[in-house]
Rosetta silent file (secondary structure, phi, psi, omega in degrees, C-alpha in Angstrom):
SEQUENCE: HHSEHLEQHMKGSLIAGIMLLITLDIHSVIAGITAGMNIHDFGILFAIALHKTVAAFALGSTLVNASVTRFRYVIFCATFCVSTPVGIMVGVGLEGDIDPEGATLGVMYAVVGGTFMYISILEIGIKELLVCRMEPHGHGVHRVSELGKLGALVFGFALMAVLAIWI
SCORE:     score description
SCORE:     0.000 S_00000001
   1 L     0.000  -45.300 -177.147  -30.335   22.247  -36.207 S_00000001
   2 H   -63.385  -39.307 -179.323  -31.723   25.354  -37.914 S_00000001
   3 H   -66.526  -36.305  176.978  -30.915   24.043  -41.398 S_00000001
   4 H   -65.939  -40.635  178.909  -32.719   20.755  -40.665 S_00000001
   5 H   -63.708  -44.834  178.784  -35.749   22.676  -39.417 S_00000001
   6 H   -63.630  -43.073  179.426  -35.794   24.886  -42.526 S_00000001
   7 H   -62.076  -37.478  178.728  -35.374   21.861  -44.792 S_00000001
   8 H   -62.510  -41.094  178.820  -38.287   20.158  -43.035 S_00000001
   9 H   -69.692  -34.750 -177.919  -40.553   23.124  -43.798 S_00000001
  10 H   -74.340  -32.535 -176.609  -39.417   23.296  -47.402 S_00000001
  11 H   -66.779  -43.906 -177.017  -39.931   19.599  -48.100 S_00000001
  12 L    93.663  162.018  179.364  -43.586   19.491  -47.202 S_00000001
  13 L  -141.832  164.630  178.219  -45.583   16.724  -45.626 S_00000001
  14 H   -61.897  -40.895  179.926  -48.693   14.746  -46.336 S_00000001
  15 H   -62.476  -43.078  178.405  -50.492   16.494  -43.472 S_00000001
  16 H   -63.175  -39.501  177.645  -49.586   19.933  -44.884 S_00000001
  17 H   -63.905  -42.271  179.091  -50.831   18.824  -48.317 S_00000001
  18 H   -67.973  -40.411  177.716  -54.100   17.554  -46.903 S_00000001
  19 H   -63.186  -40.702  177.040  -54.580   20.732  -44.855 S_00000001
  20 H   -64.337  -41.861  177.786  -53.985   22.836  -47.964 S_00000001
  21 H   -59.836  -47.344 -179.587  -56.446   20.662  -49.888 S_00000001
  22 H   -62.541  -45.510  179.497  -59.121   21.054  -47.202 S_00000001
  23 H   -62.272  -44.321  179.034  -58.560   24.806  -46.985 S_00000001
  24 H   -66.869  -36.638  178.312  -58.665   25.197  -50.773 S_00000001
  25 H   -65.583  -44.763  177.060  -61.773   23.012  -51.014 S_00000001
  26 H   -61.055  -45.960  178.360  -63.614   25.069  -48.390 S_00000001
  27 H   -58.053  -45.678 -177.068  -62.455   28.239  -50.124 S_00000001
  28 H   -68.218  -39.218  178.264  -63.571   26.917  -53.518 S_00000001
  29 H   -64.185  -46.457 -179.801  -67.001   25.776  -52.325 S_00000001
  30 H   -65.829  -40.380  175.557  -67.722   29.134  -50.700 S_00000001
  31 H   -62.367  -39.438  177.479  -66.401   30.988  -53.755 S_00000001
  32 H   -64.325  -39.146  177.710  -68.609   28.765  -55.900 S_00000001
  33 H   -61.884  -46.222  179.706  -71.647   29.551  -53.763 S_00000001
  34 H   -64.959  -36.137  176.924  -71.065   33.283  -54.157 S_00000001
  35 H   -68.528  -40.560  179.736  -70.558   32.830  -57.901 S_00000001
  36 H   -64.775  -32.920  178.297  -73.686   30.699  -58.166 S_00000001
  37 H   -74.086  -18.339  176.812  -75.728   33.345  -56.390 S_00000001
  38 L  -124.829   49.477 -170.043  -74.469   35.859  -58.972 S_00000001
  39 L   -59.911  -22.960 -178.970  -74.346   33.453  -61.907 S_00000001
  40 L   -90.108   -1.883  178.157  -74.859   36.223  -64.475 S_00000001
  41 L   -91.604   96.538 -175.704  -71.881   38.226  -63.206 S_00000001
  42 H   -70.243  -18.588  176.224  -69.102   37.057  -65.505 S_00000001
  43 H   -63.048  -42.959  178.851  -66.548   39.156  -63.615 S_00000001
  44 H   -67.164  -43.320  179.104  -66.852   36.876  -60.582 S_00000001
  45 H   -61.840  -40.526  178.552  -66.705   33.763  -62.743 S_00000001
  46 H   -64.982  -44.279  179.775  -63.600   35.100  -64.508 S_00000001
  47 H   -62.002  -41.576  179.225  -61.904   35.964  -61.209 S_00000001
  48 H   -65.581  -44.458  179.155  -62.621   32.498  -59.813 S_00000001
  49 H   -62.274  -38.553 -179.231  -61.321   30.797  -62.963 S_00000001
  50 H   -65.899  -49.717 -176.560  -58.186   32.930  -62.883 S_00000001
  51 H   -82.619  -15.938  174.098  -57.224   32.277  -59.321 S_00000001
  52 H   -65.637  -35.515  178.201  -58.389   28.654  -59.394 S_00000001
  53 H   -65.858  -40.373  177.777  -55.577   27.954  -61.875 S_00000001
  54 H   -67.103  -41.091  178.524  -53.015   29.487  -59.505 S_00000001
  55 H   -64.365  -38.271  178.378  -54.492   27.560  -56.580 S_00000001
  56 H   -63.358  -40.861  177.347  -54.337   24.334  -58.618 S_00000001
  57 H   -63.399  -43.994  179.645  -50.661   24.953  -59.307 S_00000001
  58 H   -62.561  -44.253  179.361  -50.005   25.619  -55.613 S_00000001
  59 H   -64.374  -46.662 -179.552  -51.868   22.471  -54.580 S_00000001
  60 H   -59.302  -45.854 -179.463  -50.133   20.362  -57.210 S_00000001
  61 H   -67.691  -35.174  177.140  -46.668   21.563  -56.263 S_00000001
  62 H   -65.416  -41.703  179.406  -47.420   21.070  -52.553 S_00000001
  63 H   -67.779  -37.276  177.014  -48.587   17.514  -53.189 S_00000001
  64 H   -64.946  -43.812  177.708  -45.513   16.775  -55.302 S_00000001
  65 H   -62.672  -28.789  179.282  -43.250   18.133  -52.531 S_00000001
  66 L   -82.911   -3.871  178.632  -45.087   15.905  -50.063 S_00000001
  67 L    56.573   44.920  177.575  -44.336   12.883  -52.294 S_00000001
  68 L   -72.923  156.105  178.166  -47.932   11.629  -52.293 S_00000001
  69 L   -68.533  160.377  179.725  -48.717    8.523  -54.295 S_00000001
  70 H   -60.472  -40.768  179.299  -50.167    8.900  -57.767 S_00000001
  71 H   -60.098  -49.413  178.515  -53.511    7.490  -56.604 S_00000001
  72 H   -62.699  -39.597  179.674  -53.792   10.025  -53.768 S_00000001
  73 H   -57.949  -47.564 -179.844  -52.652   12.801  -56.099 S_00000001
  74 H   -63.934  -44.076  179.922  -55.461   12.019  -58.552 S_00000001
  75 H   -63.375  -46.778 -179.379  -58.063   11.739  -55.769 S_00000001
  76 H   -62.252  -43.641 -179.665  -56.936   14.999  -54.123 S_00000001
  77 H   -67.826  -37.758  177.611  -56.909   16.870  -57.445 S_00000001
  78 H   -63.998  -41.051  177.106  -60.324   15.489  -58.430 S_00000001
  79 H   -59.798  -45.172  179.289  -61.719   16.645  -55.085 S_00000001
  80 H   -63.925  -40.253 -177.744  -60.304   20.109  -55.693 S_00000001
  81 H   -64.086  -35.421 -176.906  -61.663   20.193  -59.260 S_00000001
  82 H   -87.626  -10.348 -173.943  -65.257   19.476  -58.241 S_00000001
  83 H   -64.228  -44.289  179.847  -65.354   21.820  -55.240 S_00000001
  84 H   -68.743  -46.504  176.553  -66.149   25.028  -57.147 S_00000001
  85 H   -58.805  -36.145  176.223  -68.814   23.474  -59.420 S_00000001
  86 H   -62.940  -45.457  177.637  -70.495   21.980  -56.338 S_00000001
  87 H   -61.450  -40.064  178.541  -70.486   25.415  -54.720 S_00000001
  88 H   -62.485  -43.076  179.036  -71.893   27.001  -57.890 S_00000001
  89 H   -62.468  -41.788  177.256  -74.754   24.487  -57.939 S_00000001
  90 H   -63.761  -43.533 -179.753  -75.543   25.228  -54.291 S_00000001
  91 H   -63.222  -39.941  176.814  -75.355   28.975  -54.985 S_00000001
  92 H   -63.553  -39.037  177.694  -77.708   28.733  -57.955 S_00000001
  93 H   -65.877  -29.796 -179.803  -80.145   26.854  -55.729 S_00000001
  94 H   -91.747   -4.159 -169.952  -79.905   29.609  -53.099 S_00000001
  95 L   -50.208  -45.192 -178.215  -80.030   32.487  -55.584 S_00000001
  96 L   -84.127  -15.086 -174.442  -83.558   33.617  -54.804 S_00000001
  97 L   -86.371  -22.985 -175.595  -83.420   32.836  -51.088 S_00000001
  98 L  -118.707  132.424  178.653  -80.562   35.129  -50.043 S_00000001
  99 L   -66.601  120.046 -177.810  -80.416   38.876  -50.572 S_00000001
 100 L   -64.475  -18.394  178.224  -77.382   39.563  -52.808 S_00000001
 101 L  -100.514    2.609 -175.040  -76.800   42.859  -50.978 S_00000001
 102 L   -83.998 -178.398 -175.428  -77.294   41.351  -47.510 S_00000001
 103 H   -70.776  -30.730 -177.392  -74.894   40.344  -44.785 S_00000001
 104 H   -59.293  -48.109  179.802  -74.853   36.635  -45.710 S_00000001
 105 H   -67.118  -36.576  177.088  -73.126   37.243  -49.019 S_00000001
 106 H   -62.895  -40.108  177.468  -70.790   39.757  -47.382 S_00000001
 107 H   -65.584  -40.849  178.751  -69.773   37.170  -44.806 S_00000001
 108 H   -62.215  -43.452  176.908  -69.172   34.634  -47.592 S_00000001
 109 H   -60.984  -40.049 -179.923  -66.952   37.125  -49.440 S_00000001
 110 H   -65.306  -41.523  178.514  -65.048   37.781  -46.207 S_00000001
 111 H   -65.591  -43.316  177.581  -64.495   34.055  -45.602 S_00000001
 112 H   -60.751  -46.888  179.013  -63.347   33.557  -49.199 S_00000001
 113 H   -63.476  -41.511  179.667  -60.977   36.518  -48.927 S_00000001
 114 H   -64.671  -43.511  178.554  -59.684   35.387  -45.553 S_00000001
 115 H   -68.048  -34.664  176.698  -58.953   31.847  -46.695 S_00000001
 116 H   -63.321  -43.651  178.606  -57.290   33.222  -49.826 S_00000001
 117 H   -64.158  -43.489  179.690  -55.051   35.451  -47.684 S_00000001
 118 H   -59.135  -51.403 -177.636  -54.242   32.549  -45.342 S_00000001
 119 H   -61.624  -47.791 -174.438  -53.326   30.194  -48.172 S_00000001
 120 H   -70.072  -34.955 -178.944  -51.321   32.720  -50.126 S_00000001
 121 H   -83.699  -55.033 -171.417  -49.364   34.106  -47.184 S_00000001
 122 H   -82.150  -38.273 -175.415  -48.822   31.145  -44.863 S_00000001
 123 H   -88.978  -28.988 -174.781  -48.899   28.158  -47.176 S_00000001
 124 H  -116.472  -52.209 -173.586  -47.284   29.610  -50.295 S_00000001
 125 H   -60.857  -48.285 -177.734  -45.766   33.031  -49.710 S_00000001
 126 H   -63.363  -45.287  178.959  -43.644   32.252  -46.673 S_00000001
 127 H   -63.002  -39.006  179.838  -42.223   29.078  -48.201 S_00000001
 128 H   -67.109  -38.244  177.312  -41.475   30.899  -51.432 S_00000001
 129 H   -69.162  -29.388  178.578  -39.671   33.674  -49.603 S_00000001
 130 H   -71.393  -24.071 -177.593  -37.620   31.074  -47.695 S_00000001
 131 L   -62.058  -26.543 -177.181  -36.364   29.542  -50.943 S_00000001
 132 L   -65.930  -23.582 -173.219  -34.079   32.559  -51.496 S_00000001
 133 L   -76.894  125.094  177.960  -31.855   31.685  -48.566 S_00000001
 134 L   -81.776  -36.157 -179.445  -28.719   29.807  -49.534 S_00000001
 135 L  -124.304  151.267 -173.463  -27.653   29.122  -45.955 S_00000001
 136 L   -63.453  -24.449 -176.698  -29.855   28.628  -42.888 S_00000001
 137 L   -99.047   12.446  175.675  -28.498   31.637  -40.962 S_00000001
 138 L    91.765   -1.997  177.727  -29.000   34.157  -43.753 S_00000001
 139 L   -74.614  136.529  179.980  -25.439   34.185  -45.077 S_00000001
 140 L    79.918   19.504 -179.584  -25.374   34.348  -48.844 S_00000001
 141 L   -69.312  133.602  175.609  -28.907   35.688  -49.061 S_00000001
 142 L   -85.532   93.611 -175.776  -29.780   36.989  -52.494 S_00000001
 143 H   -60.774  -39.065 -179.749  -31.291   40.311  -51.475 S_00000001
 144 H   -63.694  -42.042  178.893  -32.382   41.165  -55.014 S_00000001
 145 H   -65.975  -43.697  178.156  -34.199   37.854  -55.309 S_00000001
 146 H   -61.433  -46.802 -179.773  -35.809   38.259  -51.878 S_00000001
 147 H   -66.098  -35.814  177.193  -36.928   41.802  -52.612 S_00000001
 148 H   -63.583  -44.048  178.755  -38.209   40.740  -56.035 S_00000001
 149 H   -66.975  -43.205  178.232  -40.315   37.969  -54.544 S_00000001
 150 H   -63.252  -42.140  177.296  -41.588   40.209  -51.768 S_00000001
 151 H   -61.626  -41.569  177.927  -42.387   42.928  -54.325 S_00000001
 152 H   -64.389  -38.852  177.912  -44.268   40.429  -56.489 S_00000001
 153 H   -63.156  -47.839  179.638  -46.246   39.262  -53.448 S_00000001
 154 H   -64.909  -42.149  178.492  -47.187   42.827  -52.489 S_00000001
 155 H   -61.092  -41.977  178.792  -47.972   43.703  -56.121 S_00000001
 156 H   -62.151  -43.385  177.439  -50.239   40.658  -56.406 S_00000001
 157 H   -65.166  -41.323  179.617  -52.180   41.620  -53.279 S_00000001
 158 H   -64.576  -41.603  178.957  -52.459   45.225  -54.467 S_00000001
 159 H   -63.056  -42.956  178.060  -53.668   44.091  -57.888 S_00000001
 160 H   -64.762  -36.867  178.597  -56.307   41.830  -56.322 S_00000001
 161 H   -65.352  -41.468  178.526  -57.416   44.715  -54.069 S_00000001
 162 H   -67.136  -42.863  177.601  -57.810   47.017  -57.068 S_00000001
 163 H   -62.115  -32.350 -179.811  -59.665   44.337  -59.023 S_00000001
 164 H   -64.228  -22.014  177.734  -62.000   43.853  -56.047 S_00000001
 165 H   -64.063  -37.684 -175.818  -63.251   47.403  -56.559 S_00000001
 166 H   -99.066   -9.623 -177.194  -64.829   46.423  -59.880 S_00000001
 167 L  -107.260    0.000    0.000  -65.755   42.814  -59.175 S_00000001
């Protein structure tokens, strides 16, 4: 029973793919708004471009695991691709209306950070850490591989936290 349950989580589903798409789209629009409000800050634009590529890979692999049709795959990816530019356009339009040092922008940064943490931990990180297990009850676990993946996850979060100091 446990192995079937684990296999079900590893395979992915259309609903999980759509939920990831919606979460990434919301995240991307809000990130785009914050970038648009600070359009001359190339650090923010660079950070968004950098992690958008990783998010695109995560979305693509999730959709492939869910065995979506090619048509849906193209539509879902196109939706994801336009989400940040739409947010940037909205942010540029709001640039003079919202205080860049005020609470509104801080709340937007918090929502972007929170959705990023949710996606990376629950949708990607946990599944990636589960891949190390050879058997459903933990027998044959590659401890070095598990610790390496966990270390990479922690290192990535620490690196993003350090980068956030300057961006």
